[in-house]
mmCIF file of C-alpha atoms in Angstrom:
data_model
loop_
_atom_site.group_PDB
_atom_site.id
_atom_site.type_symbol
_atom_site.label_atom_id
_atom_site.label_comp_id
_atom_site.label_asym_id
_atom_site.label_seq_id
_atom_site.Cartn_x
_atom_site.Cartn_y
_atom_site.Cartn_z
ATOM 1 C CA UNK A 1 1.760 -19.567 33.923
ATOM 2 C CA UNK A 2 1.171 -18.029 30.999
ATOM 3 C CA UNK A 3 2.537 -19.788 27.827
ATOM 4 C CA UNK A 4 2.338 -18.924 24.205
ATOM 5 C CA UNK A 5 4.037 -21.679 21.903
ATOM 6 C CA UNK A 6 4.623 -20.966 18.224
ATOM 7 C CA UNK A 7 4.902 -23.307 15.087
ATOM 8 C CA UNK A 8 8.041 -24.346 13.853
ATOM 9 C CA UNK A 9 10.585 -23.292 11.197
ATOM 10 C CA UNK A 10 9.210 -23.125 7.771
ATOM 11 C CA UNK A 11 11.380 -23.183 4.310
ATOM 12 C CA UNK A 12 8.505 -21.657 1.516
ATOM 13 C CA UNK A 13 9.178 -21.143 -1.673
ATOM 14 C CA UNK A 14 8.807 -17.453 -3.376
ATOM 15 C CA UNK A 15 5.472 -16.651 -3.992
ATOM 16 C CA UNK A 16 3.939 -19.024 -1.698
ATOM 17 C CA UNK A 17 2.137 -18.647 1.141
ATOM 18 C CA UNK A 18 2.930 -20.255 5.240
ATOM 19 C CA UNK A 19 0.519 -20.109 8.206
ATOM 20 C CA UNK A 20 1.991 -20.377 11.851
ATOM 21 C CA UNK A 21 0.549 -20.765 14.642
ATOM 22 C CA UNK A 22 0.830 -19.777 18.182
ATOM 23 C CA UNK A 23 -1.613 -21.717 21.044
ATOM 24 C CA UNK A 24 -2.066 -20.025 23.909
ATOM 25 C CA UNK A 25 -1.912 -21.213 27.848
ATOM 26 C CA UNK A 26 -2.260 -19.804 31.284
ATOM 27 C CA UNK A 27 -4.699 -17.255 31.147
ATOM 28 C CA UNK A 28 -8.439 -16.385 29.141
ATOM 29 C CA UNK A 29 -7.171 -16.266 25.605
ATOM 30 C CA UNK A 30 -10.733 -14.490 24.965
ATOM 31 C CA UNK A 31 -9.430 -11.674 27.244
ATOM 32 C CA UNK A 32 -6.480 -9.948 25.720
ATOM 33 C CA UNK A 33 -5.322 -9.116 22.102
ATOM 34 C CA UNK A 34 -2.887 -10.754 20.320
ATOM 35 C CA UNK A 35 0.254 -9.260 18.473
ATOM 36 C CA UNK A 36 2.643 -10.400 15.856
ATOM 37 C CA UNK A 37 5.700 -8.581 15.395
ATOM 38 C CA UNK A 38 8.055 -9.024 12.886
ATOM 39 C CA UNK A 39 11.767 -9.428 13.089
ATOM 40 C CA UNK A 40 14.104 -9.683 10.071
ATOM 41 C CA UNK A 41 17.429 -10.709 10.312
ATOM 42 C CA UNK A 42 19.513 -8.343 12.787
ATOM 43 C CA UNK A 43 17.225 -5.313 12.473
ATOM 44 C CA UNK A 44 14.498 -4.342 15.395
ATOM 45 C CA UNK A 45 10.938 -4.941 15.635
ATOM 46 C CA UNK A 46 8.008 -4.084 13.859
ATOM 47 C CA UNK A 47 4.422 -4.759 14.683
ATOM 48 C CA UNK A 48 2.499 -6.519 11.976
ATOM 49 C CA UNK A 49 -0.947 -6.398 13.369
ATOM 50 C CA UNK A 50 -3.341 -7.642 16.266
ATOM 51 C CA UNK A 51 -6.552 -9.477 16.748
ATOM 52 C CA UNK A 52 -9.310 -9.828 19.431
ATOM 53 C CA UNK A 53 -9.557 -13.515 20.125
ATOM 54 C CA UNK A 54 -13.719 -12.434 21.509
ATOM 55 C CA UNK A 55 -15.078 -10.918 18.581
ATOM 56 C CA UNK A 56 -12.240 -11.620 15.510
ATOM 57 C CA UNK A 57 -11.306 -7.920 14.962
ATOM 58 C CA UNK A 58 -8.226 -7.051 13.636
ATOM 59 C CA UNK A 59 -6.552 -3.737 13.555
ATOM 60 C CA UNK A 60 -3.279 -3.805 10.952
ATOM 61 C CA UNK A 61 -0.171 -1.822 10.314
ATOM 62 C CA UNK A 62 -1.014 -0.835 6.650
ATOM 63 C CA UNK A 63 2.267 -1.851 5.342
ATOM 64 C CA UNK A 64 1.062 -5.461 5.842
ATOM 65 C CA UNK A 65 -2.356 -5.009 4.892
ATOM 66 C CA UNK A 66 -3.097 -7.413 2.231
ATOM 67 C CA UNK A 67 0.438 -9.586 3.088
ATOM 68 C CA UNK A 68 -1.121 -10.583 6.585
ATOM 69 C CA UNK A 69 -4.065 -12.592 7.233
ATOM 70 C CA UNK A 70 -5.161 -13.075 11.370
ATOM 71 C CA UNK A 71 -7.148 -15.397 12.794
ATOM 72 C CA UNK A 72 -8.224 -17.351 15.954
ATOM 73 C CA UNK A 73 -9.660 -20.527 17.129
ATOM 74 C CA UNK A 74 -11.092 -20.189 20.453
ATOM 75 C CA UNK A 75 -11.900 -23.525 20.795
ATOM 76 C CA UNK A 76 -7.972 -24.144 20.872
ATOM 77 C CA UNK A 77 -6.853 -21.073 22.313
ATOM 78 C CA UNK A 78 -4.778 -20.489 19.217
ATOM 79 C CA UNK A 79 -4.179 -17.450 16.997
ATOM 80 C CA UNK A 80 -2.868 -17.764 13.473
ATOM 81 C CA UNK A 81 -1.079 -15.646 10.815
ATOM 82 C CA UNK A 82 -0.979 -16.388 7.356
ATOM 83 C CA UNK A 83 1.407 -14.601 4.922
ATOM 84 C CA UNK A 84 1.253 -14.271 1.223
ATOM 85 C CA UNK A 85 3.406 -13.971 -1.930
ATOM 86 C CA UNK A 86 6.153 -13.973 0.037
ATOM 87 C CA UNK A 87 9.372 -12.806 -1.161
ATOM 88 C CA UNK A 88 12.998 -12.472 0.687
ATOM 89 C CA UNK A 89 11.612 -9.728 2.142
ATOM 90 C CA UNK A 90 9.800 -11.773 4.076
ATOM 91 C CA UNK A 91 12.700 -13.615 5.776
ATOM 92 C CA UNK A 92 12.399 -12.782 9.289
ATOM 93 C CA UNK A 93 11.455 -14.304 12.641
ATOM 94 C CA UNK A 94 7.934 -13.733 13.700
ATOM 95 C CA UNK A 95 6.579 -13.661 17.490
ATOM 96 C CA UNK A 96 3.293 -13.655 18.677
ATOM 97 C CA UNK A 97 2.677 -11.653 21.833
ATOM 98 C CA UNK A 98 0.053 -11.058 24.229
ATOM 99 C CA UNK A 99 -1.070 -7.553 24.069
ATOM 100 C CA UNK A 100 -1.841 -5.516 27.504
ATOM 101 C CA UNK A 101 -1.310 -2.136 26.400
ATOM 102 C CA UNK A 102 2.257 -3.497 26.689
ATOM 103 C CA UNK A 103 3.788 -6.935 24.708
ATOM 104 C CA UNK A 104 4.108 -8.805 28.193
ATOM 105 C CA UNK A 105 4.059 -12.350 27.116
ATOM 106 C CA UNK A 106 6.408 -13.470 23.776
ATOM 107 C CA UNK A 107 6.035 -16.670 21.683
ATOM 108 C CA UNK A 108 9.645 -18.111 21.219
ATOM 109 C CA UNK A 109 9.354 -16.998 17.520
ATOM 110 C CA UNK A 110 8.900 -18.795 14.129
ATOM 111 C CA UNK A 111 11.973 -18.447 11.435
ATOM 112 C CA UNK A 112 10.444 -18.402 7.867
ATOM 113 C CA UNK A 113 12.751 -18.685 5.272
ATOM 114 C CA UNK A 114 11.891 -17.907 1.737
ATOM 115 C CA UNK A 115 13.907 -19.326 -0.399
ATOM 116 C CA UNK A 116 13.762 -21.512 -4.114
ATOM 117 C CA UNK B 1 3.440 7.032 12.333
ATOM 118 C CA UNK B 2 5.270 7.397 15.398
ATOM 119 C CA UNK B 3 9.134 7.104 14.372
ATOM 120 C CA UNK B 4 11.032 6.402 17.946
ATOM 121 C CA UNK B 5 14.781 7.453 17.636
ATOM 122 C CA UNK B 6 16.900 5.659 20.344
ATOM 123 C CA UNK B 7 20.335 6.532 21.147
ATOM 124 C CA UNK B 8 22.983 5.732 21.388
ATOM 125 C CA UNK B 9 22.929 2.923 19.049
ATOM 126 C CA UNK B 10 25.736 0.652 20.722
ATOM 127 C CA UNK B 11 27.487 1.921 24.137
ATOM 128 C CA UNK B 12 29.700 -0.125 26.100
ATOM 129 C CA UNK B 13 29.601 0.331 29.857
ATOM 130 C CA UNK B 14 31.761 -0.643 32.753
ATOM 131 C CA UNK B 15 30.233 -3.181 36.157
ATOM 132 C CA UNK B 16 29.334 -0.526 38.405
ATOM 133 C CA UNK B 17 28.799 2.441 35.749
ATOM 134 C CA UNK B 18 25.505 4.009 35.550
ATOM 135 C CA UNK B 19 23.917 3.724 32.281
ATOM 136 C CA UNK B 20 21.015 6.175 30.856
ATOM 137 C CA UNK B 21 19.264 4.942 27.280
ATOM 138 C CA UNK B 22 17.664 7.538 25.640
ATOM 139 C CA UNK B 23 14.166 7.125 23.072
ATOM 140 C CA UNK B 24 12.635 10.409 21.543
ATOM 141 C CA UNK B 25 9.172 10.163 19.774
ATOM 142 C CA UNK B 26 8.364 11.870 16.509
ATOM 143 C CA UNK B 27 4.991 12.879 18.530
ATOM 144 C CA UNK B 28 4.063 12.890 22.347
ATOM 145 C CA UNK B 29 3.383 9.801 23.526
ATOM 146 C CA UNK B 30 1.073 8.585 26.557
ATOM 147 C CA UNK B 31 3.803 6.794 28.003
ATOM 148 C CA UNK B 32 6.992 3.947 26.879
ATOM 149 C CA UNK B 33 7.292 0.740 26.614
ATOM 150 C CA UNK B 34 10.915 -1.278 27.226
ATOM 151 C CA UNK B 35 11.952 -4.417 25.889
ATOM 152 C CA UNK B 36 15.484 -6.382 26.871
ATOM 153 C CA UNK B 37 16.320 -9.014 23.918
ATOM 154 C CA UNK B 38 18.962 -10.858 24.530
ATOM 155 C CA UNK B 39 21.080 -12.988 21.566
ATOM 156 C CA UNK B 40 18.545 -15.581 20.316
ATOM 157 C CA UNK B 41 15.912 -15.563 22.518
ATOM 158 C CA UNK B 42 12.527 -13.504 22.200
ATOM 159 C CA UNK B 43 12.006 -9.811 23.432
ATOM 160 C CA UNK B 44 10.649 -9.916 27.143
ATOM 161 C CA UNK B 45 8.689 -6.954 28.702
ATOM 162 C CA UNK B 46 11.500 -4.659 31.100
ATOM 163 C CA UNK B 47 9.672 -1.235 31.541
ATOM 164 C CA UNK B 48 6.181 -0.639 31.014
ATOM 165 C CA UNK B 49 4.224 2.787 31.402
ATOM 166 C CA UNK B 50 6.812 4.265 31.401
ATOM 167 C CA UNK B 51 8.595 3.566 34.900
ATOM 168 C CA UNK B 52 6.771 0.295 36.129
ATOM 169 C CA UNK B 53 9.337 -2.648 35.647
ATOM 170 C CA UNK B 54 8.066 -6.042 34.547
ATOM 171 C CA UNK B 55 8.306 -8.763 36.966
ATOM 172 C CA UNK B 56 11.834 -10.369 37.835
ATOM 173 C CA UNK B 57 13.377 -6.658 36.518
ATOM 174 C CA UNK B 58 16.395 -5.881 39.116
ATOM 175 C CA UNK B 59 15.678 -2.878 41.138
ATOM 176 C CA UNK B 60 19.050 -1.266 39.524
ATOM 177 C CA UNK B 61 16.480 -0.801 36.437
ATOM 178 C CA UNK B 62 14.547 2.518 36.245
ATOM 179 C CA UNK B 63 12.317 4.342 33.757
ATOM 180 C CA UNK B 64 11.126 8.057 32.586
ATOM 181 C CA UNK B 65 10.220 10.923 30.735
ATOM 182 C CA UNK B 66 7.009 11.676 29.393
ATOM 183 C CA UNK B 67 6.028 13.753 26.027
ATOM 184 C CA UNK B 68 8.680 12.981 23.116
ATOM 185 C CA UNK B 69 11.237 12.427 25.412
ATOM 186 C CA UNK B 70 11.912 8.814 27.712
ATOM 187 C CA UNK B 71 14.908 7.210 29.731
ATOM 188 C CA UNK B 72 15.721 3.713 30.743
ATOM 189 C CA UNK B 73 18.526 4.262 33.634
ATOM 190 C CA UNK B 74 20.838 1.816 35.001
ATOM 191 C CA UNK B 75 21.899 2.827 38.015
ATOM 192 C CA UNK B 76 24.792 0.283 38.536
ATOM 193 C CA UNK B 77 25.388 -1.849 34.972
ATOM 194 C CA UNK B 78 26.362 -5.577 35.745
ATOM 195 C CA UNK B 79 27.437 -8.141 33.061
ATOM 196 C CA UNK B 80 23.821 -9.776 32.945
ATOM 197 C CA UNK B 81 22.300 -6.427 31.807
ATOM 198 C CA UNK B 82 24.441 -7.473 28.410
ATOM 199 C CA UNK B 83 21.219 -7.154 25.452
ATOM 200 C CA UNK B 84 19.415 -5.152 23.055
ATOM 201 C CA UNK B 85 16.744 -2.925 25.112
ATOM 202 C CA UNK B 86 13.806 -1.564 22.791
ATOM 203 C CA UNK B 87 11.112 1.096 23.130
ATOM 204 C CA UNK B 88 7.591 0.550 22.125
ATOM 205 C CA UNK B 89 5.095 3.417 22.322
ATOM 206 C CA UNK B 90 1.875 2.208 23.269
ATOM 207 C CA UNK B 91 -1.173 3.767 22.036
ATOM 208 C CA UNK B 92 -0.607 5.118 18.354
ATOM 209 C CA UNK B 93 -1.352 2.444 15.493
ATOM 210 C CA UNK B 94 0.596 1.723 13.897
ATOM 211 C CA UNK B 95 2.421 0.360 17.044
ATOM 212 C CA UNK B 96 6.285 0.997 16.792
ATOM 213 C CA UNK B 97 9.651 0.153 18.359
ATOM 214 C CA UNK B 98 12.881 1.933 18.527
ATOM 215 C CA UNK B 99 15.652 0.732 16.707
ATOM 216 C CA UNK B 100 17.064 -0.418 19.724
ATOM 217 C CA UNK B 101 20.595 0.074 21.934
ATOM 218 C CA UNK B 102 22.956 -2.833 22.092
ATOM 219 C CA UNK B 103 24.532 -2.639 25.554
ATOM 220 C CA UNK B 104 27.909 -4.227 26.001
ATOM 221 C CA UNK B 105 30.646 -4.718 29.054
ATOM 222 C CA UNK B 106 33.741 -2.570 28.565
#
């Protein structure tokens, strides 16, 4: 079945940066695109961004151009998001999905905390 | 961007009621997206294009519209159906979600 398991919590400082990860299971991760949305604190969902496991691309909401950096190792089957300079704003939970025209498959989410 | 306006914002609904969640686009659309998110956990797919439910969605579930305008319709709400439910529309970057309806038992 297909499985996507995220990194863990992370506590980062202000103006530091954190990289999660999220490994992929179950199906071709060379096949589909992969999301990550953002979710801060009791507010809805926004999508941060996607990238093509095959080739690398990337396609990027521009309000997180230059805070979000995707990438992919396919020898893993794992996709990874880097955010910098983070501030509080960046205190949310962030899922990586599986993208099929639709967000069908959901990583259980990483917490960052920024916070001195 | 694509701003998708849900309404109502919170309703609470009695077991055996029938339930209509409403998500207007900014812009037409191709077709919606639905999301149920439940305290804790992580979204999971409900409704795709529009009126297809995910797998494991109770048959009670239904979706429409098409344009600017989209439903997700409970035909008989039970206590389980207790969550947030989301739109997405699909095909616009940026991608974007409603601000979601919290569903609760009255």
């Amino acid at each position: 079945q297909v499985k996507l398991l995220q990194s863990g919590a992370a506590l980062v400082k202000p103006g530091a940066s954190v990289k999660m990860s999220c490994k992929a299971s179950g199906y071709t991760f060379t096949d589909y695109w992969v999301s990550w949305v953002k979710q801060s604190h009791g507010k809805s969902l926004e999508w941060i961004g996607e990238i093509y496991p095959n080739s690398g691309a990337t396609n990027f909401n521009e309000k997180f151009k230059g805070k979000a950096t995707l990438t992919v190792d396919k020898s893993t089957s794992t996709a990874y998001m880097e955010l910098s300079r983070l501030t509080s704003e960046d205190s949310a939970i962030y899922y990586c999905t599986r993208n099929n025209y639709y967000f069908d498959y959901w990583g259980q989410g990483v917490m960052v905390t920024v916070s001195s | 961007d694509i701003v998708l306006t849900q309404s109502p914002t919170t309703m609470a609904a009695s077991p055996g009621e029938k339930v209509t969640l409403t998500c207007r686009a900014s812009s037409s659309v191709s077709y919606m997206n639905w999301y149920q998110q439940k305290p804790g956990a992580s979204p999971k797919l409900w409704i795709y294009g529009t009126s297809k439910l995910a797998s494991g969605v109770p048959n009670r579930f239904s979706g429409s519209g098409s344009g600017t305008s989209y439903s997700l319709i409970i035909s008989s709400m039970e206590t389980e159906d207790i969550a947030t439910y989301y739109c997405q529309q699909c095909c616009s970057t940026p991608l974007t979600f409603g601000s979601g309806t919290k569903l609760e038992i009255k």
